[in-house]
Coordinates of C-alpha atoms in Angstrom, one line a residue:
X197 CA 0.0 0.0 0.0
X198 CA 1.2 3.6 -0.6
X199 CA 1.5 6.3 1.9
X200 CA -1.8 8.0 1.1
X201 CA -4.7 7.3 3.3
X202 CA -6.3 4.0 2.1
X203 CA -10.0 4.2 2.3
X204 CA -11.0 1.1 0.5
X205 CA -9.9 -2.4 -0.2
X206 CA -11.0 -4.3 -3.3
X207 CA -10.9 -8.1 -3.5
X208 CA -10.1 -9.4 -6.9
X209 CA -10.1 -13.1 -7.5
X210 CA -7.9 -13.9 -10.5
X211 CA -8.1 -17.5 -11.7
X212 CA -5.6 -18.3 -14.4
X213 CA -5.2 -21.6 -16.4
X214 CA -2.5 -22.7 -14.0
X215 CA -3.4 -21.4 -10.6
X216 CA -5.6 -19.3 -8.4
X217 CA -4.2 -15.9 -7.6
X218 CA -5.9 -14.0 -4.8
X219 CA -5.0 -10.3 -5.0
X220 CA -6.0 -7.7 -2.5
X221 CA -5.8 -4.3 -4.2
X222 CA -6.2 -0.9 -2.6
X223 CA -7.4 2.4 -4.0
X224 CA -7.2 5.9 -2.6
X225 CA -10.7 7.1 -3.6
X226 CA -14.2 6.3 -2.5
X227 CA -15.6 4.9 0.7
X228 CA -15.5 1.5 2.4
X229 CA -15.7 -1.3 -0.2
X230 CA -18.9 -3.4 -0.4
X231 CA -18.2 -6.5 1.7
X232 CA -20.1 -9.8 1.6
X233 CA -22.7 -8.6 4.0
X234 CA -22.9 -4.9 3.0
X235 CA -23.9 -4.9 -0.7
X236 CA -26.3 -2.0 -1.1
X237 CA -30.0 -3.1 -1.0
X238 CA -33.1 -1.1 -1.9
X239 CA -31.9 -0.3 -5.4
X240 CA -32.1 -2.0 -8.7
X241 CA -29.5 -4.7 -9.3
X242 CA -28.4 -6.1 -12.7
X243 CA -27.0 -9.4 -13.9
X244 CA -25.7 -9.6 -17.5
X245 CA -25.2 -13.1 -18.8
X246 CA -22.9 -13.2 -21.9
X247 CA -23.3 -16.2 -24.2
X248 CA -20.2 -16.2 -26.4
X249 CA -20.8 -17.1 -30.1
X250 CA -24.5 -17.9 -29.6
X251 CA -27.2 -17.2 -32.3
X252 CA -30.7 -16.4 -31.3
X253 CA -32.2 -18.4 -34.2
X254 CA -30.5 -21.5 -32.8
X255 CA -31.6 -20.7 -29.3
X256 CA -35.2 -20.5 -30.4
X257 CA -34.9 -24.0 -32.1
X258 CA -33.1 -25.6 -29.2
X259 CA -34.5 -27.3 -26.2
X260 CA -33.6 -24.4 -24.0
X261 CA -36.4 -23.8 -21.5
X262 CA -34.6 -21.2 -19.4
X263 CA -33.7 -19.0 -22.3
X264 CA -37.2 -19.5 -23.8
X265 CA -38.6 -18.4 -20.4
X266 CA -36.5 -15.2 -20.5
X267 CA -37.7 -14.5 -24.1
X268 CA -41.3 -14.9 -22.9
X269 CA -40.9 -12.8 -19.7
X270 CA -38.8 -10.1 -21.3
X271 CA -38.1 -8.1 -24.4
X272 CA -35.6 -9.3 -27.1
X273 CA -33.9 -8.0 -30.1
X274 CA -31.8 -9.8 -32.8
X275 CA -29.3 -7.4 -34.2
X276 CA -26.5 -7.3 -36.8
X277 CA -23.1 -5.8 -35.9
X278 CA -22.1 -5.6 -39.6
X279 CA -19.2 -3.1 -39.8
X280 CA -18.0 -4.0 -36.4
X281 CA -15.4 -6.7 -35.8
X282 CA -17.2 -10.0 -35.2
X283 CA -14.6 -11.0 -32.6
X284 CA -15.0 -11.4 -28.9
X285 CA -12.6 -8.7 -27.7
X286 CA -14.2 -5.8 -29.6
X287 CA -17.8 -7.0 -28.9
X288 CA -17.4 -7.6 -25.2
X289 CA -15.7 -4.2 -25.0
X290 CA -18.7 -2.6 -26.7
X291 CA -21.1 -4.4 -24.3
X292 CA -19.1 -3.3 -21.3
X293 CA -18.3 0.3 -22.4
X294 CA -21.4 1.4 -24.4
X295 CA -19.3 2.5 -27.4
X296 CA -18.3 0.8 -30.6
X297 CA -14.8 -0.2 -31.6
X298 CA -14.2 3.1 -33.4
X299 CA -14.2 4.7 -30.0
X300 CA -12.9 2.1 -27.5
X301 CA -10.1 1.0 -29.9
X302 CA -10.3 -2.7 -29.4
X303 CA -10.2 -4.4 -32.8
X304 CA -9.1 -7.9 -31.9
X305 CA -8.4 -10.1 -28.9
X306 CA -5.0 -8.6 -28.1
X307 CA -6.6 -5.4 -26.7
X308 CA -3.8 -3.4 -28.2
X309 CA -4.9 0.1 -28.8
X310 CA -7.7 -0.1 -26.2
X311 CA -8.8 3.4 -25.0
X312 CA -10.4 2.4 -21.7
X313 CA -8.9 5.5 -20.2
X314 CA -11.1 7.6 -22.6
X315 CA -14.1 5.3 -22.6
X316 CA -14.1 3.5 -19.2
X317 CA -15.8 0.2 -18.6
X318 CA -19.1 0.0 -16.9
X319 CA -17.3 -1.4 -13.8
X320 CA -15.1 1.7 -13.7
X321 CA -17.9 4.1 -14.2
X322 CA -19.9 2.5 -11.3
X323 CA -16.9 2.4 -9.0
X324 CA -16.0 6.1 -9.7
X325 CA -19.5 7.3 -9.1
X326 CA -20.7 5.0 -6.4
X327 CA -17.7 3.1 -4.9
X328 CA -19.9 1.6 -2.2
X329 CA -21.7 -0.5 -4.8
X330 CA -20.4 -4.1 -5.3
X331 CA -19.4 -5.0 -8.9
X332 CA -18.3 -8.5 -10.1
X333 CA -17.0 -10.1 -13.3
X334 CA -17.0 -13.9 -13.3
X335 CA -16.2 -15.3 -16.7
X336 CA -14.9 -18.4 -18.5
X337 CA -12.8 -16.5 -21.1
X338 CA -9.8 -14.7 -19.7
X339 CA -10.2 -11.8 -22.0
X340 CA -13.1 -10.4 -20.0
X341 CA -10.7 -9.8 -17.1
X342 CA -8.8 -7.4 -19.3
X343 CA -11.9 -5.2 -19.4
X344 CA -13.0 -5.6 -15.8
X345 CA -9.5 -4.7 -14.4
X346 CA -8.8 -1.9 -16.9
X347 CA -9.8 0.9 -14.4
X348 CA -8.8 2.5 -12.3
X349 CA -10.8 1.5 -10.4
X350 CA -11.4 -2.1 -11.4
X351 CA -14.4 -4.3 -10.5
X352 CA -14.5 -5.4 -6.9
X353 CA -14.4 -9.1 -7.9
X354 CA -12.8 -10.5 -11.0
X355 CA -12.8 -14.2 -11.6
X356 CA -11.7 -16.3 -14.6
X357 CA -12.4 -20.0 -14.5
X358 CA -9.4 -22.0 -15.5
X359 CA -9.8 -24.8 -18.1
X360 CA -10.6 -25.4 -21.8
X361 CA -14.1 -24.0 -22.6
X362 CA -14.8 -26.9 -25.0
X363 CA -15.5 -28.8 -21.8
X364 CA -19.1 -28.0 -20.6
X365 CA -17.9 -28.5 -17.0
X366 CA -15.9 -25.2 -17.2
X367 CA -19.0 -23.1 -17.8
X368 CA -20.7 -25.0 -15.0
X369 CA -17.9 -24.0 -12.7
X370 CA -18.3 -20.4 -13.8
X371 CA -22.0 -20.6 -13.1
X372 CA -21.4 -22.1 -9.7
X373 CA -19.2 -19.0 -8.8
X374 CA -21.9 -16.7 -10.1
X375 CA -24.6 -18.4 -8.0
X376 CA -22.5 -18.2 -4.9
X377 CA -21.8 -14.5 -5.5
X378 CA -25.5 -13.8 -5.9
X379 CA -26.6 -15.8 -2.9
X380 CA -23.9 -14.6 -0.6
X381 CA -23.2 -11.0 -1.6
X382 CA -26.0 -9.7 -3.7
X383 CA -23.8 -7.7 -6.0
X384 CA -25.3 -4.5 -7.5
X385 CA -23.9 -5.3 -10.9
X386 CA -22.6 -8.7 -12.0
X387 CA -21.4 -9.7 -15.5
X388 CA -20.7 -13.3 -16.5
X389 CA -19.6 -14.8 -19.7
X390 CA -20.1 -18.5 -20.7
X391 CA -17.9 -19.7 -23.5
X392 CA -18.9 -23.3 -24.3
X393 CA -21.1 -22.5 -27.3
X394 CA -18.4 -20.5 -29.0
X395 CA -15.8 -23.3 -28.5
X396 CA -18.2 -25.8 -30.0
X397 CA -19.0 -23.4 -32.8
X398 CA -15.4 -23.3 -33.8
X399 CA -15.3 -27.1 -34.1
X400 CA -18.5 -27.7 -36.2
X401 CA -20.3 -24.5 -36.9
X402 CA -24.0 -23.8 -36.5
X403 CA -25.0 -26.7 -38.9
X404 CA -23.5 -29.2 -36.5
X405 CA -25.9 -30.8 -34.0
X406 CA -23.2 -30.3 -31.4
X407 CA -23.8 -26.5 -31.6
X408 CA -27.4 -26.9 -30.5
X409 CA -26.4 -29.4 -27.9
X410 CA -24.0 -26.8 -26.5
X411 CA -26.8 -24.2 -26.3
X412 CA -28.9 -26.7 -24.4
X413 CA -26.0 -27.3 -22.0
X414 CA -25.4 -23.6 -21.4
X415 CA -29.2 -23.1 -21.0
X416 CA -28.9 -25.2 -17.8
X417 CA -26.3 -22.8 -16.4
X418 CA -28.5 -19.8 -17.4
X419 CA -31.3 -21.4 -15.4
X420 CA -29.2 -21.9 -12.3
X421 CA -28.2 -18.2 -12.4
X422 CA -31.7 -16.9 -13.0
X423 CA -33.1 -19.2 -10.3
X424 CA -30.5 -17.7 -7.9
X425 CA -31.6 -14.2 -8.9
X426 CA -35.3 -15.0 -8.4
X427 CA -34.8 -16.7 -5.1
X428 CA -32.8 -13.8 -3.7
X429 CA -35.4 -11.3 -5.1
X430 CA -38.1 -13.2 -3.3
X431 CA -36.2 -13.4 -0.1
X432 CA -35.0 -9.8 0.1
X433 CA -37.4 -7.7 -2.0
X434 CA -34.4 -6.5 -4.2
X435 CA -35.3 -5.5 -7.7
X436 CA -33.2 -7.5 -10.2
X437 CA -32.9 -7.1 -14.0
X438 CA -31.5 -9.9 -16.1
X439 CA -29.9 -9.2 -19.5
X440 CA -28.6 -11.9 -21.8
X441 CA -26.4 -10.9 -24.7
X442 CA -24.2 -12.5 -27.4
X443 CA -21.0 -11.0 -28.8
X444 CA -21.1 -12.5 -32.3
X445 CA -22.4 -15.5 -34.3
X446 CA -20.8 -18.3 -36.3
X447 CA -20.7 -19.5 -39.8
X448 CA -22.6 -22.7 -40.6
X449 CA -19.3 -24.6 -40.9
X450 CA -17.6 -22.9 -37.9
X451 CA -15.7 -19.7 -37.2
X452 CA -16.2 -16.0 -37.1
X453 CA -14.4 -12.8 -37.7
X454 CA -15.9 -11.9 -41.1
X455 CA -18.9 -9.9 -42.1
X456 CA -21.4 -12.5 -43.1
X457 CA -24.9 -12.3 -41.7
X458 CA -24.2 -15.4 -39.5
X459 CA -21.0 -14.0 -38.1
X460 CA -22.5 -10.5 -37.4
X461 CA -25.6 -12.0 -35.7
X462 CA -26.1 -10.9 -32.0
X463 CA -29.0 -10.5 -29.7
X464 CA -30.1 -8.9 -26.4
X465 CA -32.8 -10.2 -24.0
X466 CA -33.9 -8.0 -21.2
X467 CA -36.2 -9.1 -18.3
X468 CA -37.1 -6.9 -15.4
X469 CA -39.8 -4.6 -13.9
X470 CA -41.3 -2.3 -16.5
X471 CA -39.8 -4.2 -19.5
X472 CA -42.5 -5.3 -21.9
X473 CA -42.8 -9.1 -21.7
X474 CA -42.7 -11.0 -25.0
X475 CA -41.7 -8.0 -27.1
X476 CA -39.5 -8.9 -30.0
X477 CA -37.5 -6.8 -32.5
X478 CA -37.2 -4.2 -29.7
X479 CA -34.3 -2.5 -31.4
X480 CA -31.7 -3.1 -28.7
X481 CA -28.0 -3.3 -29.6
X482 CA -24.8 -4.4 -27.8
X483 CA -24.1 -0.7 -27.0
X484 CA -27.3 -0.5 -25.0
X485 CA -26.1 -2.8 -22.2
X486 CA -23.9 -0.4 -20.4
X487 CA -26.4 2.5 -20.5
X488 CA -29.1 0.1 -19.2
X489 CA -26.9 -1.0 -16.2
X490 CA -26.0 2.6 -15.4
X491 CA -29.7 3.7 -15.6
X492 CA -30.8 0.8 -13.4
X493 CA -28.4 2.0 -10.7
X494 CA -29.6 5.6 -11.0
X495 CA -26.3 6.7 -12.4
X496 CA -25.7 9.2 -15.1
X497 CA -25.7 7.9 -18.7
X498 CA -23.0 10.0 -20.5
X499 CA -24.1 11.5 -23.8
X500 CA -20.9 10.1 -25.4
X501 CA -22.2 6.6 -25.1
X502 CA -23.5 5.1 -28.4
X503 CA -26.4 3.2 -26.8
X504 CA -29.4 4.1 -24.7
X505 CA -31.1 2.3 -21.7
X506 CA -33.6 -0.4 -22.4
X507 CA -37.0 1.4 -22.0
X508 CA -39.2 0.7 -19.1
X509 CA -42.6 1.9 -18.2
X510 CA -42.5 4.6 -15.6
X511 CA -38.7 4.9 -15.5
X512 CA -36.9 8.2 -16.2
X513 CA -33.4 8.0 -17.4
X514 CA -30.7 10.0 -15.5
X515 CA -29.2 12.8 -17.7

């Protein structure tokens, strides 16, 4: 720690492919960090579930009852990101900053040229404005941690599950960590990314029956997370919003990175109070996720962001 007065400790859990690293970081701004029993209640909380490389058309045709339930209970939009790189790094950066690659500077998975200092992540924006709120990033792909720790400040909790995402057990471990965080700490904002569908998509493409099987496996983990949210909401009276989003699609034979309609296919599902149930083609884009999270927490939505919050009945958006 430095010689300045330390007012806050942030716990970051960094899991790499080889080992678990537990890092305790300190900042010199803000108030006492949200601890396991002090996450702020009485305000809206948001969980964003990222399904890497998943196409909504295939979700609709799969035996995926949990995702189908969210589609029925919330609003959804299938959107093309044509013109934007159909690669995970740029797309997750857009989802977690609210601006496109032309602004945040991420054009591939190296993150070289990232301008997170100019366009901070949603984690950083929350921590700067309301440092007492608890933020968490729990992901299968290690590239998510590059965004969540970009700061300063970084997310309170950053977890990457070690292992090859071609194995469905890896996403299951990620979901287990997410459920534990929700049940124990009730974070104000939690982002998770599940990678199995993308890994299988690279092997066989969307035409392979394995791709649909992968969606059905991941649907189980989505169900576990949503069940944890709903149970906590019932027990505490907290108001939770669930967003599900994909970063890109896949070609019929496997792979992405080009500009074909399959590769540029993304979607957003939003379920929460005031969001019209069953609405389709709602016009959401990847850039709307960060503004939605900020608005849910009652924080300012900067005019520089490319997206806008998902509309709700009776909700005014902070200027």
